[in-house]
PDB file of C-alpha atoms in Angstrom:
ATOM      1  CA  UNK K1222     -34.750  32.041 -34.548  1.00 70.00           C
ATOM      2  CA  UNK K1223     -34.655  28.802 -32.859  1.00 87.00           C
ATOM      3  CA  UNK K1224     -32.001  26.547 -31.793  1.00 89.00           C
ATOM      4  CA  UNK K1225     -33.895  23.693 -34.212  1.00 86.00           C
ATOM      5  CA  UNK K1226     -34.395  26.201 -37.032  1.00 88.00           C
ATOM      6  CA  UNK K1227     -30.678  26.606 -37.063  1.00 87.00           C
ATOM      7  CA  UNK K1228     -29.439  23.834 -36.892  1.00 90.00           C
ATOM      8  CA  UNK K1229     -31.820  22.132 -39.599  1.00 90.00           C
ATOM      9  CA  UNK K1230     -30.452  24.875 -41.812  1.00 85.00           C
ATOM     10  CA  UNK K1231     -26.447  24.195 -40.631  1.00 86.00           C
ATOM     11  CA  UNK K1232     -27.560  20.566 -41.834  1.00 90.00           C
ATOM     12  CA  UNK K1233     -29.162  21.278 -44.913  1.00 87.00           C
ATOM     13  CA  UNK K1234     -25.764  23.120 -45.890  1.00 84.00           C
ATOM     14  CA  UNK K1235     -23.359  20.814 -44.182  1.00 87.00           C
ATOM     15  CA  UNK K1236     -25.140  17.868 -46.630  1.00 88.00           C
ATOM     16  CA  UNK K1237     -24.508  20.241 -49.686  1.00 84.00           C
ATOM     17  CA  UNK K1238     -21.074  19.980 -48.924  1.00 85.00           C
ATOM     18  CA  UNK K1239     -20.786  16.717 -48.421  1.00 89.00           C
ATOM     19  CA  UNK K1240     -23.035  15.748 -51.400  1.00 90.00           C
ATOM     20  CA  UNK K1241     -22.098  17.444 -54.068  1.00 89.00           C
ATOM     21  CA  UNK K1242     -18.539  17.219 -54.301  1.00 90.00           C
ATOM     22  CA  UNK K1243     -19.291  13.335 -54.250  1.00 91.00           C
ATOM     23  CA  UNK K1244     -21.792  13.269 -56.719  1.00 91.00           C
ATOM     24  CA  UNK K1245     -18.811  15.097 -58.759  1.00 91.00           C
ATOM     25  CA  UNK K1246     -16.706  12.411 -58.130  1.00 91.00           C
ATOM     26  CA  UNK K1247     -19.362   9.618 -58.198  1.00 92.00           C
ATOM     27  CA  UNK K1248     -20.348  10.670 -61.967  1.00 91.00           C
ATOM     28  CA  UNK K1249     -15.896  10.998 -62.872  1.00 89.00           C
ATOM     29  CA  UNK K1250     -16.106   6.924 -61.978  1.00 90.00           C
ATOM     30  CA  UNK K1251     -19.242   6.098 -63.612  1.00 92.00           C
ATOM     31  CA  UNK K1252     -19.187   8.067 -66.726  1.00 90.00           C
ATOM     32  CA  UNK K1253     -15.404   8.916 -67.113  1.00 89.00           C
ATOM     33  CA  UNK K1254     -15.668   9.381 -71.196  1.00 89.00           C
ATOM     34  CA  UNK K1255     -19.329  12.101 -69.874  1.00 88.00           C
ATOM     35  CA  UNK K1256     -16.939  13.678 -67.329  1.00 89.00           C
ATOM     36  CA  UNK K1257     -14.488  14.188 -70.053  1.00 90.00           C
ATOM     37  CA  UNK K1258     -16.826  15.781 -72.651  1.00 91.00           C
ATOM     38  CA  UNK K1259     -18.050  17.875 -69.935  1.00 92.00           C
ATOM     39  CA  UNK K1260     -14.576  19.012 -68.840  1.00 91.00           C
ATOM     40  CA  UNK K1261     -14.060  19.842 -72.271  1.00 91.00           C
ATOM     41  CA  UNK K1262     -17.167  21.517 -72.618  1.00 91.00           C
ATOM     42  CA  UNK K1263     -16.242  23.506 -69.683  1.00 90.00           C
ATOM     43  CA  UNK K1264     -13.316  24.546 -71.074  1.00 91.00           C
ATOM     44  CA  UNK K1265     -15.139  25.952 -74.114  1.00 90.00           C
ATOM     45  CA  UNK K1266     -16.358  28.463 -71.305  1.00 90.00           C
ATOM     46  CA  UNK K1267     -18.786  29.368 -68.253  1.00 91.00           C
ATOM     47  CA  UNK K1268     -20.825  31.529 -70.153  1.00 94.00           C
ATOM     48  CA  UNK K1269     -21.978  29.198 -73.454  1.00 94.00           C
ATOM     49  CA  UNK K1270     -22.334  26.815 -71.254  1.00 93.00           C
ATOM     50  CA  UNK K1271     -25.167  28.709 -69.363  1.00 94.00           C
ATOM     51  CA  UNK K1272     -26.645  30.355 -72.621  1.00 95.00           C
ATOM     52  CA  UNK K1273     -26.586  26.344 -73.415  1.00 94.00           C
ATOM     53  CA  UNK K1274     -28.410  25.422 -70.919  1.00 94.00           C
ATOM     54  CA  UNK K1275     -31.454  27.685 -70.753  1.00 95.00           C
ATOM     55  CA  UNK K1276     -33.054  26.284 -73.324  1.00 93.00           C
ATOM     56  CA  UNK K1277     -33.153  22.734 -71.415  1.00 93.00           C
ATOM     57  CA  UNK K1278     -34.008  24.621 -68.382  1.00 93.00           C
ATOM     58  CA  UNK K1279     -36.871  26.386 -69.554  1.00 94.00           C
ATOM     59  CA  UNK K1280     -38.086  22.794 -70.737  1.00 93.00           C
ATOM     60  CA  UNK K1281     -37.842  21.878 -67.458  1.00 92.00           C
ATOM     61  CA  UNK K1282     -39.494  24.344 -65.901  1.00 93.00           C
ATOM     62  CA  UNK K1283     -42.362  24.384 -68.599  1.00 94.00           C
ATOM     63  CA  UNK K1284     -42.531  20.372 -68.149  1.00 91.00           C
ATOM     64  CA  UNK K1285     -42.706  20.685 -63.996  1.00 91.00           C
ATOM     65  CA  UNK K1286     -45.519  23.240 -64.502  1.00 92.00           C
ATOM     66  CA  UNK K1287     -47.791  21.058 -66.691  1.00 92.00           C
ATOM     67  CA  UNK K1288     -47.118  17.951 -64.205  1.00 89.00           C
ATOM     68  CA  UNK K1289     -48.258  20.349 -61.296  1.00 88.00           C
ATOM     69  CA  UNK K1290     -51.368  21.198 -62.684  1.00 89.00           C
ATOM     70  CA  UNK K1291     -52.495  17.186 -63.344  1.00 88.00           C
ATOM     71  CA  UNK K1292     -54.308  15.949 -61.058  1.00 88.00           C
ATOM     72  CA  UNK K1293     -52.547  13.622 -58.783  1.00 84.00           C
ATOM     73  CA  UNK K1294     -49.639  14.115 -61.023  1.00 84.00           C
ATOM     74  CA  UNK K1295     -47.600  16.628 -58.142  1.00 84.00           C
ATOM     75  CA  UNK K1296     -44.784  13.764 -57.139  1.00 89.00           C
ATOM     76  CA  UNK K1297     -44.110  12.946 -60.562  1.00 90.00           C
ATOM     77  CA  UNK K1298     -43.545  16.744 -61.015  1.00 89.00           C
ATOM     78  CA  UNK K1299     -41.053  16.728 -58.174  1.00 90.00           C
ATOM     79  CA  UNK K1300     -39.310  13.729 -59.274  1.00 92.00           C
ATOM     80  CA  UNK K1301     -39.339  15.368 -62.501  1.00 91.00           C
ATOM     81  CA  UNK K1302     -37.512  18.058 -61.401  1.00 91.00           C
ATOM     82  CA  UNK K1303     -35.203  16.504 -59.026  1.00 91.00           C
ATOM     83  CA  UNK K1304     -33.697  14.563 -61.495  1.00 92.00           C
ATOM     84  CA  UNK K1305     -32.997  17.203 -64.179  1.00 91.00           C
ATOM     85  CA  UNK K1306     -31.710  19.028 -61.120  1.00 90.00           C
ATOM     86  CA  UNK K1307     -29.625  15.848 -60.586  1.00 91.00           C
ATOM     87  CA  UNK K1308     -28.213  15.795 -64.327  1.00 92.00           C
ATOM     88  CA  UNK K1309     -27.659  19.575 -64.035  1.00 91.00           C
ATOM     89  CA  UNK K1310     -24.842  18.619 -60.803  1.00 91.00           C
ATOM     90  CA  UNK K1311     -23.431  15.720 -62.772  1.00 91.00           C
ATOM     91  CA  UNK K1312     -22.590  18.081 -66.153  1.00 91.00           C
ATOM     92  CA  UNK K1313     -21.207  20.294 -63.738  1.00 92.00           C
ATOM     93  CA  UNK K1314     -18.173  17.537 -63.033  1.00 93.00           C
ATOM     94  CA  UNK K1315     -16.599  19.042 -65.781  1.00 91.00           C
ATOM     95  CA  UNK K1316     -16.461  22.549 -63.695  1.00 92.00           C
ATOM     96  CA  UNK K1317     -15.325  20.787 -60.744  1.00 93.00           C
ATOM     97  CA  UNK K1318     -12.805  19.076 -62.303  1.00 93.00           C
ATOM     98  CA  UNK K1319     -11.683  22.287 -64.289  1.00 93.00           C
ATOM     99  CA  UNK K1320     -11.187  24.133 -61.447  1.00 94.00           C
ATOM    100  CA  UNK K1321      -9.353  21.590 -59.624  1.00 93.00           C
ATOM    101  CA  UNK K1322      -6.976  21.122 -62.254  1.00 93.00           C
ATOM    102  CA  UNK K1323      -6.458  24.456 -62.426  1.00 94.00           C
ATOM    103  CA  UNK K1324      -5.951  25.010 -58.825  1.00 94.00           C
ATOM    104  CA  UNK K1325      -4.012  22.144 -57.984  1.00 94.00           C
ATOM    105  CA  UNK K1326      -2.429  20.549 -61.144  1.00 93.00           C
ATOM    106  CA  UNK K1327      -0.181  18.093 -59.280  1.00 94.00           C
ATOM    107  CA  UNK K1328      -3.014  16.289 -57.804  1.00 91.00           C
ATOM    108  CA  UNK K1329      -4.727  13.354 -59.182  1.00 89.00           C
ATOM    109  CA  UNK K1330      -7.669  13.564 -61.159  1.00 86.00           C
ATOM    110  CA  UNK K1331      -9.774  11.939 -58.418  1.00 87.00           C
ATOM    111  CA  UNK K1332      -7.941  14.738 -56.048  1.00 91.00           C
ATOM    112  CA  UNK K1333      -8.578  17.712 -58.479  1.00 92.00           C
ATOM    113  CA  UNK K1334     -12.731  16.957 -59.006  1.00 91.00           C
ATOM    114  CA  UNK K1335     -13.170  16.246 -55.672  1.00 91.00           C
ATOM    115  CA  UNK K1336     -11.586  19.852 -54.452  1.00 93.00           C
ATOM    116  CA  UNK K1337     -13.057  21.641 -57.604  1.00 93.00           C
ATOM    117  CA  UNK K1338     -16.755  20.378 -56.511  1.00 92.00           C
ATOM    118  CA  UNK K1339     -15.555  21.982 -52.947  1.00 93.00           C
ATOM    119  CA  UNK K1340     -14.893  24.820 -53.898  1.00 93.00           C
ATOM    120  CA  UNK K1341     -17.755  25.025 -56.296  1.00 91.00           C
ATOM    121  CA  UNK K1342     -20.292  23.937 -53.878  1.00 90.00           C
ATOM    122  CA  UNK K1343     -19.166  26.723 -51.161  1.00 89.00           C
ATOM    123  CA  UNK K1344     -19.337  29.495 -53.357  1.00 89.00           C
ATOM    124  CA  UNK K1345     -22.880  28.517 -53.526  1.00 87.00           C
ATOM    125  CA  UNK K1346     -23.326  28.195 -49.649  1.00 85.00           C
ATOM    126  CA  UNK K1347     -23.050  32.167 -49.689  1.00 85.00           C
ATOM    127  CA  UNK K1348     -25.835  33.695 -48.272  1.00 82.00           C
ATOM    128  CA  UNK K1349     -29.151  34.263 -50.600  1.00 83.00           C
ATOM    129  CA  UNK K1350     -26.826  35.186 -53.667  1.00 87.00           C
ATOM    130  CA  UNK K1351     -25.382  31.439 -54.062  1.00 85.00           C
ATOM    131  CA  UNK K1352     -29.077  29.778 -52.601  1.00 82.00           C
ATOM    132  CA  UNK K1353     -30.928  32.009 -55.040  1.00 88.00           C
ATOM    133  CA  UNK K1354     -28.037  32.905 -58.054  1.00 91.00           C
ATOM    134  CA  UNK K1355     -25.164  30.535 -57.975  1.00 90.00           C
ATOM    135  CA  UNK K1356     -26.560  26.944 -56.854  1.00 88.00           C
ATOM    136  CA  UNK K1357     -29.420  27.187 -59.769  1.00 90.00           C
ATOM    137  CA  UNK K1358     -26.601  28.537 -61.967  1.00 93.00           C
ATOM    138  CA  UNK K1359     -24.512  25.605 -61.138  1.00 92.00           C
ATOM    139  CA  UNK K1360     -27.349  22.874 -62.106  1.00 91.00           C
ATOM    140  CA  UNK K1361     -27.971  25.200 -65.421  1.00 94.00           C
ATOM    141  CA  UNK K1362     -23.825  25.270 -66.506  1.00 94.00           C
ATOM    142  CA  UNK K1363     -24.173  21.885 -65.868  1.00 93.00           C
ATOM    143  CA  UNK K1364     -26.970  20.722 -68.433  1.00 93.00           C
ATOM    144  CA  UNK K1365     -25.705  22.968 -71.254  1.00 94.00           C
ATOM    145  CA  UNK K1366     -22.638  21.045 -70.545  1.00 93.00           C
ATOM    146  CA  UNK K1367     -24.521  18.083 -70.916  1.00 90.00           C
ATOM    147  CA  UNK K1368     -25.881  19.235 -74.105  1.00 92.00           C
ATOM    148  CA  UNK K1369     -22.622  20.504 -75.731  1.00 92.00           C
ATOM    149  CA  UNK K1370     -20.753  17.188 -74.431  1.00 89.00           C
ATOM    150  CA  UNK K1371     -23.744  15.631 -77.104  1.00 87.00           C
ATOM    151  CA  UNK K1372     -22.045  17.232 -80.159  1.00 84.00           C
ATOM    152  CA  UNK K1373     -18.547  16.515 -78.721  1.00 75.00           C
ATOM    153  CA  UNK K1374     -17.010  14.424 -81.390  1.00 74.00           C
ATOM    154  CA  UNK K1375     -13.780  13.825 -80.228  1.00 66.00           C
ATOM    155  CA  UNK K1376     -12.621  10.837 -78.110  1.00 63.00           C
ATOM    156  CA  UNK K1377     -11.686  11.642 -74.232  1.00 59.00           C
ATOM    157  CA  UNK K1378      -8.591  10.055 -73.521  1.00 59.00           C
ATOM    158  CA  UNK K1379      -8.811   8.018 -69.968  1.00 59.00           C
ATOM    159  CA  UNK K1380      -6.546   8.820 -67.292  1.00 57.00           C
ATOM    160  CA  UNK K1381      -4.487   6.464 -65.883  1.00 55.00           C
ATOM    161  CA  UNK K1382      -5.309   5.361 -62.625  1.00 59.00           C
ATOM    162  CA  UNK K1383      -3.368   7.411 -60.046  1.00 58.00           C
ATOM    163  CA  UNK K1384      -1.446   5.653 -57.246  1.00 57.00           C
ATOM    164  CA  UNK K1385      -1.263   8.639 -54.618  1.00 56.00           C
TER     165      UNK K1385
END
């Protein structure tokens, strides 16, 4: 392999890393009341969160596949799927923010997403099983979070603003 080869790919991953976790944090300070339904959502569990979001995923998939075959309709099929990639990462501030606050509870709540999304996002840097498995699985938790934050009827209380 090439010198160039491997360090586009040390890049690619180092951006992942540097990305996600503030695209985590960037949607808790946006959408605070969103992160909260998702965090709730979250808590409701991994795995109907995932069984949630196939659905939405096979939409996407199905709706990227039609835009392909237009004709002159490829970029819109890209941007199609970047951003329903890109909602898939924000629903999955809930699991960042889950796991943070599970690992470190006396942090503050910036603190806890931004170390949840961390950890989150190098599990996926494993080797083929978190490019291929975990990183798609990650974007699909994510929208059925989305989706189950939708028929969350309760308020999310806002955190106080931390000092430390």
């Amino acid at each position: 392999m090439i010198v160039s080869t491997v360090l586009a790919w040390l890049l690619v991953a180092l951006a992942f890393v540097v990305a996600a976790p503030a695209l985590f944090m960037l949607a808790n300070g946006l959408w605070p009341s969103l992160a909260g339904k998702t965090r709730r959502a979250a808590d409701r569990g991994v795995v109907l969160c995932a069984l949630t979001g196939v659905l939405p995923t096979i939409g996407v998939i199905i709706g990227v596949i039609i835009l392909s075959k237009l004709p002159g309709a490829g970029v819109l099929a890209v941007l199609f799927a970047g951003l329903a990639i890109t909602w898939g990462l924000i629903g999955a501030t809930g699991f960042a923010a889950m796991i943070g606050e599970r690992l470190w509870p006396d942090l503050a709540s910036w603190k806890q997403t931004r170390n949840g999304g961390l950890v989150v996002i190098c599990c996926a840097l494993l080797p083929v099983v978190g490019w291929i498995v975990l990183l798609p699985l990650i974007a699909i938790v994510g929208l059925g979070a989305h989706v189950l934050s939708f028929f969350s009827k309760a308020p999310v209380a806002q955190p106080a603003p931390a000092l430390s």
